[in-house]
Amino acid sequence: MANLFLDGSKLFHHLDEVESWSKDKSFAPIHVEVDPTGSCNHRCLFCYADHYNHALGMLPRELFLSLMGNMGDMGVKSCLLAGTGEPLVNKNTVDAALAGFEAGVDMALNTNAIVLTEDNAARVLPALTWLRCSVMGHDAETYARVHVTKAKDFDIALSNIAKAVEIKRRHGLSVTIGIQQVLLPENGAGVPTLARLAKEIGVDYYVLKPFSVDSRNSYDADGKTALELMHEFEDELQEAAALGDENFNSIIRWNTFGDDGSRIYKNCLGLPFISQIAADGKVYTCCPFFGDDRYCLGDLNEESFSDMWYGEKAREVRKRVEEKQDVSKCMTHCRHHQINTQLWQLRNPPDHVSFI
């Protein structure tokens, strides 16, 4: 069974970068998230990027591939291809994953699996550390309702995921394959059924996470918090969690569900560790602010990622956001939330720290 840790941060496994941060020294981001395209073949009810209206464009091939090589040269350790659209709608995404892998970057892909064809899977899986497939319903009706698509896509997605598992096994690949679901009022009753389907298909894990609230989007999960939904469907979640065994992880992100999104930190401290790149080629402090120039570090259409990252503008933007951003108004469970909590405790230690 894979040794997975999906409910927190692995920041303290990168102490060299933490030490550089503590001394205000420049370093390459540990992790970069790239949005290959704003276009999507679904219109999920809960999509965190709904307010963008899928209008951020598409990374062109040359820029996309050169970015992967540049990240490798800089020493970026990992890259997730995900974002505001379906990554595989960009026909260059598989080649980019291969380029990143060749450059020495640990690559990952998040997809709804509809265009994860057998050919795409065979090409991309050897380059990936992990593949995560978003499936939001346990049957065709629920799936179509939440994904806002045709019911037939449910069988297409599960079939493509099953083919990916078969390719992994046939070639003895190390890639970890999982199915992810977001808990919503519409799909909570079917959580155990989807977890069983995931186990039957043969993926390495099933994971359930909470819905993130962003006031700019219209969907609000009937006004219920993640903790309220967890309690409403606690029996179903416990049933799903019990399916884990030596060959299959069934992960309920209990800690994140119990986190109401309140923040002990007053500043966003984690900006130097994670970078997020929009489909228009612009680089931002974080994806909830794609399209807002106040959070834009630079434009890859004008300069390389490394030149941008270490440039004066990027430093100034990170510093201003760290010092001025009202984090209480940010999206709940944002990408930087966990590392901000850890860094705040490091920078603001309690009394008697020797008593560990």
Coordinates of C-alpha atoms in Angstrom, one line a residue:
M1 CA 0.0 0.0 0.0
A2 CA 1.3 3.4 -0.9
N3 CA 2.7 5.5 2.0
L4 CA 0.4 8.5 1.3
F5 CA 0.1 11.7 3.2
L6 CA -2.6 13.9 1.7
D7 CA -4.0 15.8 4.7
G8 CA -1.4 18.4 5.5
S9 CA 2.0 19.7 4.4
K10 CA 5.3 18.1 3.7
L11 CA 7.2 21.4 4.0
F12 CA 9.6 20.2 6.7
H13 CA 11.0 17.6 4.4
H14 CA 12.6 20.6 2.6
L15 CA 14.6 22.2 5.4
D16 CA 17.2 23.7 3.1
E17 CA 14.5 25.9 1.5
V18 CA 13.0 26.6 4.9
E19 CA 16.4 27.8 6.2
S20 CA 16.8 30.0 3.1
W21 CA 13.4 31.5 3.7
S22 CA 14.2 32.2 7.3
K23 CA 17.3 34.1 6.2
D24 CA 15.4 35.9 3.4
K25 CA 17.5 34.3 0.7
S26 CA 16.2 33.6 -2.8
F27 CA 15.5 30.0 -3.9
A28 CA 13.5 28.2 -6.6
P29 CA 9.9 27.2 -5.6
I30 CA 9.7 23.6 -4.4
H31 CA 6.4 23.1 -6.3
V32 CA 4.9 24.7 -9.4
E33 CA 1.3 24.2 -10.5
V34 CA 0.6 24.8 -14.2
D35 CA -2.7 25.5 -15.8
P36 CA -2.4 24.2 -19.4
T37 CA -5.7 25.5 -20.4
G38 CA -8.7 27.4 -19.2
S39 CA -11.0 25.3 -21.4
C40 CA -12.9 22.4 -19.9
N41 CA -15.2 19.7 -21.2
H42 CA -17.3 19.8 -18.0
R43 CA -18.9 22.6 -16.0
C44 CA -18.8 21.2 -12.5
L45 CA -21.2 22.7 -10.0
F46 CA -18.5 23.4 -7.4
C47 CA -15.6 24.4 -9.7
Y48 CA -13.3 26.7 -7.8
A49 CA -12.5 28.5 -11.1
D50 CA -16.1 29.1 -12.1
H51 CA -15.8 32.8 -11.9
Y52 CA -13.1 32.8 -14.6
N53 CA -15.7 31.5 -17.1
H54 CA -13.0 29.3 -18.6
A55 CA -11.6 32.2 -20.5
L56 CA -7.9 32.2 -19.6
G57 CA -6.7 30.7 -22.9
M58 CA -4.2 27.9 -23.5
L59 CA -0.5 27.6 -23.1
P60 CA 1.2 27.4 -26.6
R61 CA 3.5 24.5 -27.2
E62 CA 6.8 26.2 -27.3
L63 CA 6.2 28.2 -24.1
F64 CA 4.8 25.1 -22.4
L65 CA 7.8 22.9 -23.2
S66 CA 10.4 25.5 -22.6
L67 CA 8.9 26.1 -19.2
M68 CA 9.4 22.5 -18.2
G69 CA 13.1 22.6 -19.1
N70 CA 13.6 25.9 -17.3
M71 CA 12.0 24.6 -14.1
G72 CA 14.4 21.6 -14.2
D73 CA 17.4 23.9 -14.7
M74 CA 16.2 26.0 -11.7
G75 CA 15.9 23.1 -9.4
V76 CA 12.1 23.0 -9.1
K77 CA 11.3 19.7 -7.5
S78 CA 7.7 19.0 -8.5
C79 CA 5.0 20.2 -11.0
L80 CA 1.3 19.5 -11.1
L81 CA -0.6 19.9 -14.3
A82 CA -4.1 20.9 -13.3
G83 CA -5.7 24.3 -13.1
T84 CA -8.9 26.1 -14.2
G85 CA -9.7 23.7 -17.1
E86 CA -9.1 20.1 -18.1
P87 CA -5.3 19.8 -18.7
L88 CA -5.6 17.2 -21.5
V89 CA -7.8 19.5 -23.6
N90 CA -4.4 21.1 -24.3
K91 CA -2.9 18.6 -26.8
N92 CA 0.6 19.5 -25.6
T93 CA 0.1 18.5 -22.0
V94 CA 1.4 14.9 -22.5
D95 CA 4.5 16.2 -24.2
A96 CA 5.0 18.8 -21.5
A97 CA 4.8 16.1 -18.8
L98 CA 7.4 14.1 -20.7
A99 CA 9.6 17.2 -21.0
G100 CA 9.3 18.0 -17.3
F101 CA 10.2 14.4 -16.4
E102 CA 13.3 14.5 -18.7
A103 CA 14.3 17.8 -17.0
G104 CA 14.3 16.1 -13.6
V105 CA 11.1 17.4 -12.2
D106 CA 8.6 15.1 -10.4
M107 CA 5.5 15.4 -12.6
A108 CA 1.8 14.9 -11.6
L109 CA -1.5 15.3 -13.5
N110 CA -5.0 16.0 -12.3
T111 CA -7.7 15.1 -14.9
N112 CA -11.4 14.2 -15.2
A113 CA -10.1 11.3 -17.4
I114 CA -12.6 11.9 -20.2
V115 CA -9.8 12.5 -22.7
L116 CA -7.3 10.2 -20.9
T117 CA -7.3 7.9 -23.9
E118 CA -5.4 4.7 -23.9
D119 CA -2.7 6.3 -26.1
N120 CA -2.4 9.3 -23.8
A121 CA -2.2 7.1 -20.7
A122 CA 0.5 4.9 -22.3
R123 CA 2.6 7.9 -23.1
V124 CA 2.2 10.0 -20.0
L125 CA 2.1 7.4 -17.1
P126 CA 5.8 6.6 -17.3
A127 CA 6.6 10.3 -16.7
L128 CA 4.3 10.8 -13.7
T129 CA 4.8 10.4 -10.0
W130 CA 1.1 10.4 -9.6
L131 CA -2.2 10.6 -11.5
R132 CA -5.3 11.9 -9.8
C133 CA -8.7 11.5 -11.5
S134 CA -11.6 13.7 -10.4
V135 CA -14.9 11.7 -10.2
M136 CA -17.7 13.4 -8.3
G137 CA -20.5 10.9 -8.4
H138 CA -21.1 7.2 -7.7
D139 CA -23.5 6.7 -10.6
A140 CA -24.2 8.2 -14.0
E141 CA -27.1 10.4 -12.7
T142 CA -25.2 11.9 -9.8
Y143 CA -22.0 12.2 -11.9
A144 CA -23.9 14.1 -14.7
R145 CA -25.5 16.4 -12.2
V146 CA -22.3 17.4 -10.4
H147 CA -20.1 17.5 -13.5
V148 CA -22.8 19.2 -15.5
T149 CA -22.3 16.8 -18.5
K150 CA -23.8 13.8 -20.2
A151 CA -24.5 10.7 -18.2
K152 CA -22.4 8.6 -20.6
D153 CA -19.2 10.4 -19.4
F154 CA -19.4 8.4 -16.1
D155 CA -18.7 5.2 -17.9
I156 CA -16.1 6.8 -20.1
A157 CA -14.2 8.2 -17.1
L158 CA -14.2 4.9 -15.2
S159 CA -13.2 2.9 -18.3
N160 CA -10.3 5.2 -19.0
I161 CA -9.1 5.0 -15.4
A162 CA -9.3 1.2 -15.5
K163 CA -7.2 1.2 -18.7
A164 CA -4.6 3.4 -17.0
V165 CA -4.5 1.0 -14.1
E166 CA -4.0 -1.9 -16.6
I167 CA -1.2 0.0 -18.3
K168 CA 0.5 0.6 -15.0
R169 CA 0.4 -3.1 -14.1
R170 CA 1.4 -4.3 -17.5
H171 CA 4.5 -2.2 -17.6
G172 CA 5.4 -2.3 -13.9
L173 CA 5.2 1.5 -13.5
S174 CA 5.7 3.2 -10.2
V175 CA 3.0 5.9 -10.8
T176 CA 0.4 6.2 -8.1
I177 CA -3.1 6.4 -9.4
G178 CA -6.0 7.7 -7.4
I179 CA -9.6 8.9 -7.6
Q180 CA -10.6 12.1 -5.8
Q181 CA -14.0 13.3 -4.8
V182 CA -15.2 16.5 -3.3
L183 CA -17.9 16.1 -0.6
L184 CA -21.1 18.0 -1.6
P185 CA -24.8 17.7 -0.6
E186 CA -25.4 16.2 -4.0
N187 CA -23.0 13.3 -3.7
G188 CA -22.5 12.5 0.0
A189 CA -24.9 9.5 0.1
G190 CA -22.9 7.8 -2.6
V191 CA -19.4 8.2 -1.1
P192 CA -19.0 4.5 0.0
T193 CA -20.2 3.3 -3.4
L194 CA -17.6 5.4 -5.3
A195 CA -14.9 4.3 -2.9
R196 CA -15.8 0.6 -3.6
L197 CA -15.8 1.3 -7.4
A198 CA -12.3 2.8 -7.0
K199 CA -11.1 -0.3 -5.2
E200 CA -12.7 -2.6 -7.8
I201 CA -11.0 -0.7 -10.6
G202 CA -7.7 -1.2 -8.9
V203 CA -6.5 2.4 -8.3
D204 CA -4.1 2.9 -5.4
Y205 CA -6.3 5.2 -3.4
Y206 CA -9.6 7.0 -3.1
V207 CA -9.6 10.3 -1.4
L208 CA -12.5 12.6 -0.2
K209 CA -11.8 16.2 0.5
P210 CA -14.0 19.2 1.5
F211 CA -15.5 21.9 -0.8
S212 CA -13.6 25.2 -0.8
V213 CA -15.7 28.3 -0.4
D214 CA -15.0 31.3 -2.7
S215 CA -17.5 34.2 -2.5
R216 CA -16.9 34.9 -6.2
N217 CA -18.5 31.6 -7.2
S218 CA -22.3 31.1 -7.2
Y219 CA -22.3 27.5 -5.8
D220 CA -22.2 27.4 -1.9
A221 CA -23.0 23.8 -1.0
D222 CA -26.5 24.8 0.3
G223 CA -24.7 27.1 2.7
K224 CA -23.2 24.2 4.6
T225 CA -19.7 24.2 5.9
A226 CA -17.3 21.4 5.3
L227 CA -17.6 20.3 8.9
E228 CA -21.4 20.3 8.7
L229 CA -21.3 18.1 5.6
M230 CA -18.8 15.8 7.3
H231 CA -21.2 15.3 10.2
E232 CA -24.2 15.0 7.9
F233 CA -22.6 12.1 6.0
E234 CA -20.3 10.8 8.8
D235 CA -21.7 7.2 8.6
E236 CA -21.0 7.1 4.8
L237 CA -17.5 8.6 5.3
Q238 CA -16.7 6.0 8.0
E239 CA -18.0 3.2 5.7
A240 CA -15.7 4.4 2.9
A241 CA -12.7 4.8 5.2
A242 CA -13.1 1.2 6.3
L243 CA -12.5 -0.1 2.8
G244 CA -8.7 0.5 3.1
D245 CA -6.4 -2.5 3.2
E246 CA -2.9 -3.5 2.4
N247 CA -3.5 -2.9 -1.3
F248 CA -5.8 0.1 -1.3
N249 CA -5.9 3.4 0.6
S250 CA -9.3 4.9 1.3
I251 CA -8.6 8.4 2.7
I252 CA -11.1 10.8 4.3
R253 CA -9.3 14.1 4.9
W254 CA -10.7 14.3 8.4
N255 CA -8.2 17.0 9.5
T256 CA -9.2 19.3 6.6
F257 CA -12.9 18.7 7.2
G258 CA -12.4 19.7 10.8
D259 CA -10.6 22.9 9.7
D260 CA -13.2 25.6 9.3
G261 CA -10.8 27.7 7.2
S262 CA -9.9 30.0 10.1
R263 CA -6.3 31.1 10.1
I264 CA -3.9 31.4 13.0
Y265 CA -1.5 33.3 10.7
K266 CA -1.9 36.9 9.8
N267 CA 0.3 36.9 6.7
C268 CA 0.7 34.7 3.6
L269 CA 4.2 33.5 4.3
G270 CA 4.4 30.5 1.8
L271 CA 4.6 32.4 -1.5
P272 CA 8.3 31.6 -2.1
F273 CA 7.6 27.8 -1.9
I274 CA 4.8 27.4 -4.4
S275 CA 4.2 29.1 -7.7
Q276 CA 1.1 28.9 -9.9
I277 CA 1.0 29.6 -13.6
A278 CA -2.2 30.5 -15.5
A279 CA -3.1 29.3 -19.0
D280 CA -2.4 32.7 -20.4
G281 CA 1.3 32.4 -19.5
K282 CA 1.2 34.7 -16.5
V283 CA 2.6 33.7 -13.2
Y284 CA 0.7 34.5 -10.0
T285 CA 1.2 34.3 -6.2
C286 CA -1.8 31.9 -6.1
C287 CA -4.5 30.7 -8.5
P288 CA -7.5 32.3 -6.8
F289 CA -6.1 35.6 -8.1
F290 CA -5.5 34.6 -11.7
G291 CA -6.3 37.6 -13.9
D292 CA -5.6 40.1 -11.2
D293 CA -2.5 42.1 -12.1
R294 CA -1.9 43.0 -8.4
Y295 CA -0.9 39.3 -7.8
C296 CA 1.0 38.8 -11.1
L297 CA 4.7 38.1 -10.8
G298 CA 5.4 38.2 -14.5
D299 CA 4.5 37.0 -18.0
L300 CA 6.2 33.9 -19.6
N301 CA 5.4 35.3 -23.0
E302 CA 8.0 38.0 -22.2
E303 CA 10.6 36.3 -20.1
S304 CA 11.7 32.9 -18.8
F305 CA 10.3 31.6 -15.6
S306 CA 13.7 31.8 -13.9
D307 CA 14.3 35.4 -14.9
M308 CA 10.8 36.3 -13.7
W309 CA 11.0 34.4 -10.4
Y310 CA 14.2 36.0 -9.3
G311 CA 13.4 39.4 -10.8
E312 CA 12.6 42.6 -8.8
K313 CA 8.9 42.7 -9.8
A314 CA 8.3 39.2 -8.5
R315 CA 10.1 40.0 -5.2
E316 CA 8.1 43.2 -4.8
V317 CA 4.7 41.5 -5.5
R318 CA 5.4 38.6 -3.1
K319 CA 6.5 41.0 -0.4
R320 CA 3.4 43.3 -0.8
V321 CA 1.0 40.3 -0.8
E322 CA 2.7 38.8 2.3
E323 CA 2.5 42.1 4.2
K324 CA -0.8 43.6 2.9
Q325 CA -3.1 40.7 2.0
D326 CA -6.1 40.2 4.3
V327 CA -5.9 36.4 4.6
S328 CA -9.2 36.2 6.4
K329 CA -10.9 37.1 3.1
C330 CA -9.0 34.4 1.1
M331 CA -10.6 31.2 -0.2
T332 CA -10.9 28.6 2.4
H333 CA -8.4 25.7 2.3
C334 CA -6.2 27.6 -0.2
R335 CA -3.1 26.0 -1.6
H336 CA -0.8 27.9 0.9
H337 CA -2.9 27.4 4.0
Q338 CA -1.1 24.4 5.6
I339 CA 2.5 25.8 5.0
N340 CA 1.4 29.2 6.1
T341 CA 0.3 27.6 9.4
Q342 CA 3.7 25.9 9.8
L343 CA 5.7 28.9 8.8
W344 CA 3.8 31.2 11.1
Q345 CA 4.5 28.9 14.1
L346 CA 8.2 28.9 13.1
R347 CA 8.4 32.7 12.9
N348 CA 6.2 33.2 16.0
P349 CA 7.3 30.5 18.4
P350 CA 5.5 29.8 21.7
D351 CA 7.2 30.1 25.0
H352 CA 9.3 27.2 26.3
V353 CA 10.1 25.8 22.8
S354 CA 12.8 23.4 24.3
F355 CA 9.9 21.5 25.9
I356 CA 9.0 19.6 22.8

